[in-house]
Coordinates of C-alpha atoms in Angstrom, one line a residue:
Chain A
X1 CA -18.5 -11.4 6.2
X2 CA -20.3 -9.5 3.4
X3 CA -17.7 -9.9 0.3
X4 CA -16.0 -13.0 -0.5
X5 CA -12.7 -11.8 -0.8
X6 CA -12.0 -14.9 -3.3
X7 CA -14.4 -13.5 -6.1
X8 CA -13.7 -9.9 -5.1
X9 CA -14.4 -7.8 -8.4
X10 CA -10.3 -8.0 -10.1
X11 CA -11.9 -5.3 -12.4
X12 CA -11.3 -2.4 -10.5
X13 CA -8.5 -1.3 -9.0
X14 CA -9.3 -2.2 -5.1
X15 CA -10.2 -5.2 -6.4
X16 CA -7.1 -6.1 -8.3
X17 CA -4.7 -5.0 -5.1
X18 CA -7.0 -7.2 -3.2
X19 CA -6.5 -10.7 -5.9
X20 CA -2.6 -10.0 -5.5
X21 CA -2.3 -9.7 -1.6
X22 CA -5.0 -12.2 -1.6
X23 CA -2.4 -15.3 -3.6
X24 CA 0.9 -13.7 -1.5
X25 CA -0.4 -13.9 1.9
X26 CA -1.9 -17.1 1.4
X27 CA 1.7 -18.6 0.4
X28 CA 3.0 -17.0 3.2
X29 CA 0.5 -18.3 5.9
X30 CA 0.1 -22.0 4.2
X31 CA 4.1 -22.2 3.9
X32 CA 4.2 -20.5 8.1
X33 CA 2.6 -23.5 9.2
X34 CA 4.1 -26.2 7.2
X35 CA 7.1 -24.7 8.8
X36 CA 6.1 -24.8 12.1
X37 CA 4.9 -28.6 11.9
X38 CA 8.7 -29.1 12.2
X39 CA 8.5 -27.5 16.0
X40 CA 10.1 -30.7 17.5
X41 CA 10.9 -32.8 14.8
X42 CA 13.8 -31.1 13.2
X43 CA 17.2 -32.9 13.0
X44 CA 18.9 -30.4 15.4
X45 CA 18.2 -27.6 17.9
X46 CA 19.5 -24.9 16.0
X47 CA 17.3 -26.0 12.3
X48 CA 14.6 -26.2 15.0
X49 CA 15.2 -22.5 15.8
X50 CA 16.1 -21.7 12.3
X51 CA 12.8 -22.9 10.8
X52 CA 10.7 -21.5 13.4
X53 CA 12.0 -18.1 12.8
X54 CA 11.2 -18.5 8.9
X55 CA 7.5 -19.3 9.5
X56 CA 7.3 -16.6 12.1
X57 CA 8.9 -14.2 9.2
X58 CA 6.4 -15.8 6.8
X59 CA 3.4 -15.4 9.6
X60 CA 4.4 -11.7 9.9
X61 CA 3.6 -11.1 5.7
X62 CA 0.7 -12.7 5.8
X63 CA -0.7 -10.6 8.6
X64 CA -0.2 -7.4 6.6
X65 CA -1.0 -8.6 3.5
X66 CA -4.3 -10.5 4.4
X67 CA -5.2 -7.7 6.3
X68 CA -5.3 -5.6 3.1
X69 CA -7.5 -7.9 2.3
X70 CA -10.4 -8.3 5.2
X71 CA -10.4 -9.3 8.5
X72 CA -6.9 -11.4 8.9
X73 CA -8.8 -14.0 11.8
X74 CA -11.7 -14.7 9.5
X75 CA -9.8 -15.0 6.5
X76 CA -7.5 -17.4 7.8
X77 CA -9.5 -19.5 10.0
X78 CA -12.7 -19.4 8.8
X79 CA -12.6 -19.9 5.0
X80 CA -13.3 -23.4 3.4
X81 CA -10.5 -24.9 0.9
X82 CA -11.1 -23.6 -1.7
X83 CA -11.3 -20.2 -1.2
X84 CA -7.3 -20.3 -0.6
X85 CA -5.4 -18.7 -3.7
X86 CA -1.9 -20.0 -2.7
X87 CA 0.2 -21.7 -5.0
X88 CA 0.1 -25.6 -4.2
X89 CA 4.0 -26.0 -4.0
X90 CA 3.4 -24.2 0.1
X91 CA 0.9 -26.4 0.6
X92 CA 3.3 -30.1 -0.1
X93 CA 3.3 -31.5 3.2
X94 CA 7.1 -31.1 4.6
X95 CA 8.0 -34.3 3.7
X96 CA 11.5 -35.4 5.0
X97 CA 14.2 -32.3 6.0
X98 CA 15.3 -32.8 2.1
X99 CA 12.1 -32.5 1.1
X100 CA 11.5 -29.2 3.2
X101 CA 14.9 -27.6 2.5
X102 CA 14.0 -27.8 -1.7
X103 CA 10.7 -26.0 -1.1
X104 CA 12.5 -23.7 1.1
X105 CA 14.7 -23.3 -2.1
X106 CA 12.2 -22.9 -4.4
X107 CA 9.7 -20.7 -3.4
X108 CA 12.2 -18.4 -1.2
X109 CA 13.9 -17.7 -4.9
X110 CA 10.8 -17.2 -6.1
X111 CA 9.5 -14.6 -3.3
X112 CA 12.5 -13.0 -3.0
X113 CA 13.0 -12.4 -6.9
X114 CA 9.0 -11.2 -6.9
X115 CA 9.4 -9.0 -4.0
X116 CA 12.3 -7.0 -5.5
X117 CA 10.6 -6.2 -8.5
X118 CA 7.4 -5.7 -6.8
X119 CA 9.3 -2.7 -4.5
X120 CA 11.0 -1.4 -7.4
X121 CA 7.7 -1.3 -9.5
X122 CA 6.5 1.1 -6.0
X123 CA 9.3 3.1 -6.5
X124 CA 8.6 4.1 -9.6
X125 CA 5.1 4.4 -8.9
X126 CA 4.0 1.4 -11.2
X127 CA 1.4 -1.0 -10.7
X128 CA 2.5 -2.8 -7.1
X129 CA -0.9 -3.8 -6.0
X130 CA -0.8 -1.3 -2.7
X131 CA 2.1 -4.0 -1.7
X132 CA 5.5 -1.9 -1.8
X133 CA 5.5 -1.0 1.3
X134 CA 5.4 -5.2 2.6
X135 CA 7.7 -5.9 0.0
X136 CA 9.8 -3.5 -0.1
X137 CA 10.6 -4.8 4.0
X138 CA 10.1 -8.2 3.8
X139 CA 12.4 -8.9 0.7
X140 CA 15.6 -8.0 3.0
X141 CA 14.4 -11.1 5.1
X142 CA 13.3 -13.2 2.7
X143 CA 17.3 -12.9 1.6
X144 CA 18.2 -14.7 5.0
X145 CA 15.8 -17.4 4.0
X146 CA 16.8 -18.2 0.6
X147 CA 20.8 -18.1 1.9
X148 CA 19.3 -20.3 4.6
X149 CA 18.0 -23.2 1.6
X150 CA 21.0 -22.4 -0.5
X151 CA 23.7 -23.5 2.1
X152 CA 21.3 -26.9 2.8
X153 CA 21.0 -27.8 -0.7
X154 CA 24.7 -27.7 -1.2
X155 CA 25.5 -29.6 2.2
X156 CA 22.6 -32.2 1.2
X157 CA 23.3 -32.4 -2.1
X158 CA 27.2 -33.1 -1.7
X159 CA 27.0 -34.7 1.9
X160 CA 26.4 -38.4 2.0
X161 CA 25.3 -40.9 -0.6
X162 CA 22.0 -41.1 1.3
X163 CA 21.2 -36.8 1.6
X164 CA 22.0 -37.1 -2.5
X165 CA 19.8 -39.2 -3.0
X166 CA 17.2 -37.6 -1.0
X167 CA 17.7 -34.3 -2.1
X168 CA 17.4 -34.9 -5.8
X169 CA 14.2 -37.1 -5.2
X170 CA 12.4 -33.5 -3.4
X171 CA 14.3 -31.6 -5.7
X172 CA 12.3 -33.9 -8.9
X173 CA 9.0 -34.6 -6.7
X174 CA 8.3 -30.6 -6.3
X175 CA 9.4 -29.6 -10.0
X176 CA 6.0 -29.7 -11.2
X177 CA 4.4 -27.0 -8.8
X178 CA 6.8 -24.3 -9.5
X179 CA 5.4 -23.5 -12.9
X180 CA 2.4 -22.4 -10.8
X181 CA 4.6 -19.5 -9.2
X182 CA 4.7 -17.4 -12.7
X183 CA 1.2 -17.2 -13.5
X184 CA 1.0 -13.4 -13.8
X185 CA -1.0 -11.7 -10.7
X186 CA -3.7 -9.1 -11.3
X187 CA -2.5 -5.8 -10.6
X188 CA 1.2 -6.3 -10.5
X189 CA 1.8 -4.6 -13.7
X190 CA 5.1 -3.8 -13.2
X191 CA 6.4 -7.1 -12.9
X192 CA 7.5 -9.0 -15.8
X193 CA 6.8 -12.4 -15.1
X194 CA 8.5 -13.8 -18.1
X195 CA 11.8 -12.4 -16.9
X196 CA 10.9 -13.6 -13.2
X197 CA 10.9 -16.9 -14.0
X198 CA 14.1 -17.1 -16.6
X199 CA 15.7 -15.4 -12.9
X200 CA 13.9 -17.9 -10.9
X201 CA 15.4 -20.7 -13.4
X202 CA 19.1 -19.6 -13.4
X203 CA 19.2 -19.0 -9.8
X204 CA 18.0 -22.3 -9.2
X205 CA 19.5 -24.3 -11.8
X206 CA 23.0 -22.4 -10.4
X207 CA 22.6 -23.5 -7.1
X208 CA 21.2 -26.9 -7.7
X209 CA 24.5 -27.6 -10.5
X210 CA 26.8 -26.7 -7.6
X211 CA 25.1 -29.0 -5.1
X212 CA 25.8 -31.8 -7.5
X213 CA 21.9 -32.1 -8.3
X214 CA 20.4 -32.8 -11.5
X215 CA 17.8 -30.1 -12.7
X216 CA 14.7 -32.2 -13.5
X217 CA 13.9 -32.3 -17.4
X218 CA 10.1 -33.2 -16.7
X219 CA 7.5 -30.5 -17.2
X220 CA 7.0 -27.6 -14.8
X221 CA 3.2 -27.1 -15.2
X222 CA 0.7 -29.4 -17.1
X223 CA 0.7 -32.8 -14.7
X224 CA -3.0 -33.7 -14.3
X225 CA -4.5 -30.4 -11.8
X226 CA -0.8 -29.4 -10.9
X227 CA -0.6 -26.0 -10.6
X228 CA -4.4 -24.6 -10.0
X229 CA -4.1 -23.4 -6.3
X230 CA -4.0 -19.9 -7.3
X231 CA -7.8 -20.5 -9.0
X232 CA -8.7 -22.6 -5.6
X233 CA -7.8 -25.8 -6.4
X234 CA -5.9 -27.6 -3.8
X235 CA -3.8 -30.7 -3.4
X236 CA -4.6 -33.8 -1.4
X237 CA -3.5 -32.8 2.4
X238 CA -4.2 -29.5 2.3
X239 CA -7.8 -30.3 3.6
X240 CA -6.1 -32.0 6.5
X241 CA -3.9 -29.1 7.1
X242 CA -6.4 -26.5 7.0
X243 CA -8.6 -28.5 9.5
X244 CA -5.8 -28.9 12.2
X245 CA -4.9 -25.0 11.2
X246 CA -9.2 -23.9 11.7
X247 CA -10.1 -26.6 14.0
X248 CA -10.0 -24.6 17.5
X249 CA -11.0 -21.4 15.6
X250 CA -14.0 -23.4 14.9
X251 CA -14.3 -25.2 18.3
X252 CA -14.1 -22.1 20.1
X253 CA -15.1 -18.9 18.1
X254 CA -13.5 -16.0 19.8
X255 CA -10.9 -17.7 22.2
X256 CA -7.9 -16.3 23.4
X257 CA -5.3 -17.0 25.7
Chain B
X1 CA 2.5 10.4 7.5
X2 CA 2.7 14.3 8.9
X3 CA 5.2 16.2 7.5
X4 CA 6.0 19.7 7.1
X5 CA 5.7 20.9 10.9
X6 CA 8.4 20.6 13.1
X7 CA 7.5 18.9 16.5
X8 CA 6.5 21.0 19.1
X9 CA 8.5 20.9 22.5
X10 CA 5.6 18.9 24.0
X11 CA 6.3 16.5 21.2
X12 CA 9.8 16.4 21.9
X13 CA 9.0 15.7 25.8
X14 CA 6.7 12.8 24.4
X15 CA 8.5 11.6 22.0
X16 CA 11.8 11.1 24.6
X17 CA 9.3 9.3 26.7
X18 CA 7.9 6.9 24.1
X19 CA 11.5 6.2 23.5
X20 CA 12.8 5.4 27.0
X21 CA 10.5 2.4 27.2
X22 CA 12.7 -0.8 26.8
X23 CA 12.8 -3.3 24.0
X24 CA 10.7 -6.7 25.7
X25 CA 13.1 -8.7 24.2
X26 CA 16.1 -7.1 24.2
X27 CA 15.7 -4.6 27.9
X28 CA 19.2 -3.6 27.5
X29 CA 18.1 -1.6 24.4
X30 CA 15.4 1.6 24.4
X31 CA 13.0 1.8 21.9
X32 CA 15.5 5.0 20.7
X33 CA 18.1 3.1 20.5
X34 CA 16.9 0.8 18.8
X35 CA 15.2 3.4 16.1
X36 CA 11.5 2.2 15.8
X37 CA 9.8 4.9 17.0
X38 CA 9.1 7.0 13.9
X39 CA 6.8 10.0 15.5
X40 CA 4.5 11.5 18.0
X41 CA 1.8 14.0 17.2
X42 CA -0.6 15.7 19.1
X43 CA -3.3 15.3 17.2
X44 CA -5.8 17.1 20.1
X45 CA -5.4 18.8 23.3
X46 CA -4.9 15.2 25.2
X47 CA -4.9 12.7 22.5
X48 CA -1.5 11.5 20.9
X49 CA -0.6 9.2 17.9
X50 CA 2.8 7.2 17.8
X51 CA 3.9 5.6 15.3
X52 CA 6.4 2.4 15.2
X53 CA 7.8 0.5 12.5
X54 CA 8.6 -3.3 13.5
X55 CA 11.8 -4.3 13.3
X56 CA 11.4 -8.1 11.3
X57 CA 7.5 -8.0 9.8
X58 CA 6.3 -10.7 12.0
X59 CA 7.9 -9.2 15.2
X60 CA 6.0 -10.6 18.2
X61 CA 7.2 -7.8 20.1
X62 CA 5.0 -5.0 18.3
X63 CA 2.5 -5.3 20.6
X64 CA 4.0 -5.6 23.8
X65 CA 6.1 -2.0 22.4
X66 CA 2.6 -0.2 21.3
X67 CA 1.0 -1.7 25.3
X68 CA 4.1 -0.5 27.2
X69 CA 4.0 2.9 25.1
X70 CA 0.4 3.7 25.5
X71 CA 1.1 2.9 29.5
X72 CA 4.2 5.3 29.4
X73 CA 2.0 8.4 28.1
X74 CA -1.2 7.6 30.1
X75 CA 1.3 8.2 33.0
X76 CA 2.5 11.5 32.2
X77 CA -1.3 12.7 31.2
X78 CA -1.8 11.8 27.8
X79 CA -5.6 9.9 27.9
X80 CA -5.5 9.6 24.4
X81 CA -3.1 7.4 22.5
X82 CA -3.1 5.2 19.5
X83 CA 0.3 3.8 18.3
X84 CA 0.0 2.7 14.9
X85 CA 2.2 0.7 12.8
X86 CA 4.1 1.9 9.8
X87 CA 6.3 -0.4 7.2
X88 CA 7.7 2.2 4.7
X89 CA 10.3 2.8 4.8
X90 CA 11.3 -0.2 5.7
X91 CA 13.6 -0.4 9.5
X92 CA 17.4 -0.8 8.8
X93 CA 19.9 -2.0 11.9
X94 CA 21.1 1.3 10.7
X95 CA 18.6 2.7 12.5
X96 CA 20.5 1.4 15.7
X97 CA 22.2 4.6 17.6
X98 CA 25.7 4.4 18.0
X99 CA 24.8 4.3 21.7
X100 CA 22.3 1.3 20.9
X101 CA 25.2 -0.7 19.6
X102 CA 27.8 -0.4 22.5
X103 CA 25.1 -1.2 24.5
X104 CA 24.5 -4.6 22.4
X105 CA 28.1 -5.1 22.5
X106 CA 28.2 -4.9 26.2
X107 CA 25.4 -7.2 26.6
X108 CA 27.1 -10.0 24.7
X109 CA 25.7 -9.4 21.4
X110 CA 27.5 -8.1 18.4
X111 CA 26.2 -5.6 16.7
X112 CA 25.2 -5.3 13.5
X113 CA 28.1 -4.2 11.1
X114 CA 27.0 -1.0 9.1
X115 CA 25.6 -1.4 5.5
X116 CA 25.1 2.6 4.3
X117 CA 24.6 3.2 0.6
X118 CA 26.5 0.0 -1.3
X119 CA 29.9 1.5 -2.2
X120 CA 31.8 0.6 -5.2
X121 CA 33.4 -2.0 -3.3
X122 CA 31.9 -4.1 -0.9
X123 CA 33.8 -4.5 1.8
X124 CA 32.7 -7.3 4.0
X125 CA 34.1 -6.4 7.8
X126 CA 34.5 -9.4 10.3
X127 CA 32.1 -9.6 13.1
X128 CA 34.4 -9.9 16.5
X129 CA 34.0 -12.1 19.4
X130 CA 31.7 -9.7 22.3
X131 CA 33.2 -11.5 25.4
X132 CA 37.2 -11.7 24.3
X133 CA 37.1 -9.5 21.1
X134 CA 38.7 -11.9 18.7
X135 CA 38.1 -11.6 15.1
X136 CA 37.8 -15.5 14.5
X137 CA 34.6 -16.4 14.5
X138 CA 32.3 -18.6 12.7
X139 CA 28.3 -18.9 12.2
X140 CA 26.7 -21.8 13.6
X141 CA 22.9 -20.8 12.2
X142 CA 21.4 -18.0 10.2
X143 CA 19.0 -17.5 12.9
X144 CA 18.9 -17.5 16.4
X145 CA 16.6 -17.6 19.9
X146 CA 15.4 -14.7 17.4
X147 CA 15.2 -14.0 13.9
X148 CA 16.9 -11.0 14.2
X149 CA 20.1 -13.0 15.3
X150 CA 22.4 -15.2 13.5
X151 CA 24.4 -17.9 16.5
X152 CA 27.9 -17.6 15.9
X153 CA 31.3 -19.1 17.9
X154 CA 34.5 -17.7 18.8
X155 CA 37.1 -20.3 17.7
X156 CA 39.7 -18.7 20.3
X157 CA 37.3 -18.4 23.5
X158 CA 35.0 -21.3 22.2
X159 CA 32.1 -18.8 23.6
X160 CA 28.8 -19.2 21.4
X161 CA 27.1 -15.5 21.3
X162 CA 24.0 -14.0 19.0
X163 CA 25.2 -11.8 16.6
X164 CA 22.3 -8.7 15.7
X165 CA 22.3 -9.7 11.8
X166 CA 22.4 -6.5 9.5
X167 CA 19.0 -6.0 7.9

């Protein structure tokens, strides 16, 4: 590797594109695998399936986009911690299915409603970073993902005395990361991220209301480091997920099967 | 992307051939039917570019479609191919043929239900049982042995069957 892609120049144009597909695939392949740590552990065969296909969906962006980027092997496998610019909320480890399904809600709102603007800004020839194209697919199947954590919140959230009470404990334990989500990209000037999250709030704040869940009062940025992934800084068990992620990478450069 | 010149017969020829190959995952299907193969140019006297668009983005199939391609031409005397991969615009089960979706149909799979432009009222068809034809049905998962399909049940034939979701 001769550039960094992490401190790639966000001055010129190249290198602005390169910041924004940089953060987005990230989220995508961080949130992939957290998905696939379910493989064999979720409650039934067909959320086992379900899930699977998601991070396989989410796998897919991230190919394209890191590969906008550099080399999508070396970028995934071989960089160190902190040289990842996704948002820490795809990074919180899966947690129990409650806790998975309200990350699933968040941060599918949040790509889908980003994606949609971030096609319609390539339409109109505006500031999309080189990433219409990516979005302008990727944001019909992101629309099966967020129906997908919709229709669980609600079942969760109204089931049982015991998925309430789970639900709403995800639902207030991930709060704090989504600030993160609206810190304004470099060179996706035709996305207003202001109005991105208001959309973000309402959808989620609709959804959650008819699941019976209450929408957390508590601060959406601000907690002590909260919200720095998309300047490198990482949560606790990312490290641990990044070295089962790299490990045979590292083991065995150049393997395949 | 090439546009402007209309294909040649000898990009016709190769472009009917690139499209006979069969989907990996879905053999009943061609890659015509299906609608992913987007164009063939001779670029040279013996060298010929294809390109695809992937159904989902992180399609495993893409490269078993662009290895099974690239064997198809060789065959017929192309040394020369590269199939590349194009997102925009973006693949739409529109893109299935007509002939793509009886074949689904007859495989057990319901096809997806047309979209077109968004009308001025949305009108959301059932999708019908493929082994007894029944309109009562019900989903089961939003996605399915792949993420192109959605599981769904017949409540008269109590038959589960995939259902091609529209995209």
């Amino acid at each position: 590797m001769t550039t960094d892609p992490a401190t790639a120049s966000t001055t010129s144009p190249e290198g602005l594109a390169t910041a924004a597909a940089l953060a987005l695939g990230d989220d995508a392949l961080v949130l992939s695998h957290r998905l696939a740590e379910w493989a064999g552990h979720a409650p039934e065969l067909e959320e086992e399936v379900a899930l699977a296909n998601i991070a396989l969906d989410l796998l897919g962006q991230a190919r394209v986009l890191l590969s906008l980027v550099g080399d999508e092997d070396e970028l995934a496998y071989l960089r160190e911690e902190r040289a990842f610019r996704n948002a820490q909320l795809t990074e919180q480890p899966g947690g129990d299915f409650a806790a998975t399904i309200v990350r699933q809600l968040y941060f599918s709102t949040y790509q889908r409603l980003l994606y949609g603007r971030i096609a319609a800004a390539a339409g109109e020839g505006t500031g999309d970073g080189g990433l219409g194209g990516l979005a302008a697919k990727a944001v019909k199947e992101v629309a099966y993902h967020q129906d997908h954590a919709e229709q669980w919140t609600l079942r969760l959230g109204d089931g049982t005395e015991e998925s309430h009470r789970r639900t709403q404990a995800a639902v207030d334990a991930l709060w704090r990361f989504t600030g993160e989500l609206f810190q304004p990209l470099p060179g996706l000037d035709g996305v207003d991220w202001a109005e991105l999250e208001a959309d973000w709030l309402s959808s989620v704040t609709a959804v959650l209301d008819r699941a019976t869940l209450t929408v957390p009062d508590g601060p959406r940025t601000g907690a002590w480091r909260a919200g720095a992934g998309r300047q490198g800084l990482h949560t606790e068990s990312f490290g641990r997920m990044l070295a089962e992620m790299q490990h045979l990478h590292r083991s065995h450069p150049g393997a395949t099967w | 992307m090439v546009t402007g010149t209309a294909p040649t017969p000898l990009e016709e020829e190769l472009t009917r051939l690139a499209g006979s190959v069969p989907d990996p995952e879905l053999p009943v299907l061609s890659l015509h039917d299906l609608g992913v193969v987007r164009s063939v140019r001779v670029l040279a006297p013996g060298e010929v570019r294809v390109e695809l668009t992937p159904t989902y983005t992180g399609c495993p199939a893409i490269e078993a479609m662009s290895a099974d391609i690239e064997q198809v031409l060789h065959r017929h005397g192309v040394p020369e191919v590269s199939v590349v991969t194009v997102l925009s615009p973006a693949w739409s089960t529109d893109d299935i043929t007509a002939e793509g979706r009886r074949k689904l149909a007859e495989h057990g799979i319901a096809p997806p239900r047309p979209q077109g432009p968004a009308g001025p009222v949305p009108l959301s068809l059932g999708i019908r049982c493929p082994n007894c034809g029944s309109a009562r049905t019900e989903l089961l998962s939003r996605f399915s042995s792949t993420a192109c399909k959605a599981l769904r049940r017949c409540t008269d034939c109590r038959e589960p069957f995939d259902h091609f979701k529209e995209l």
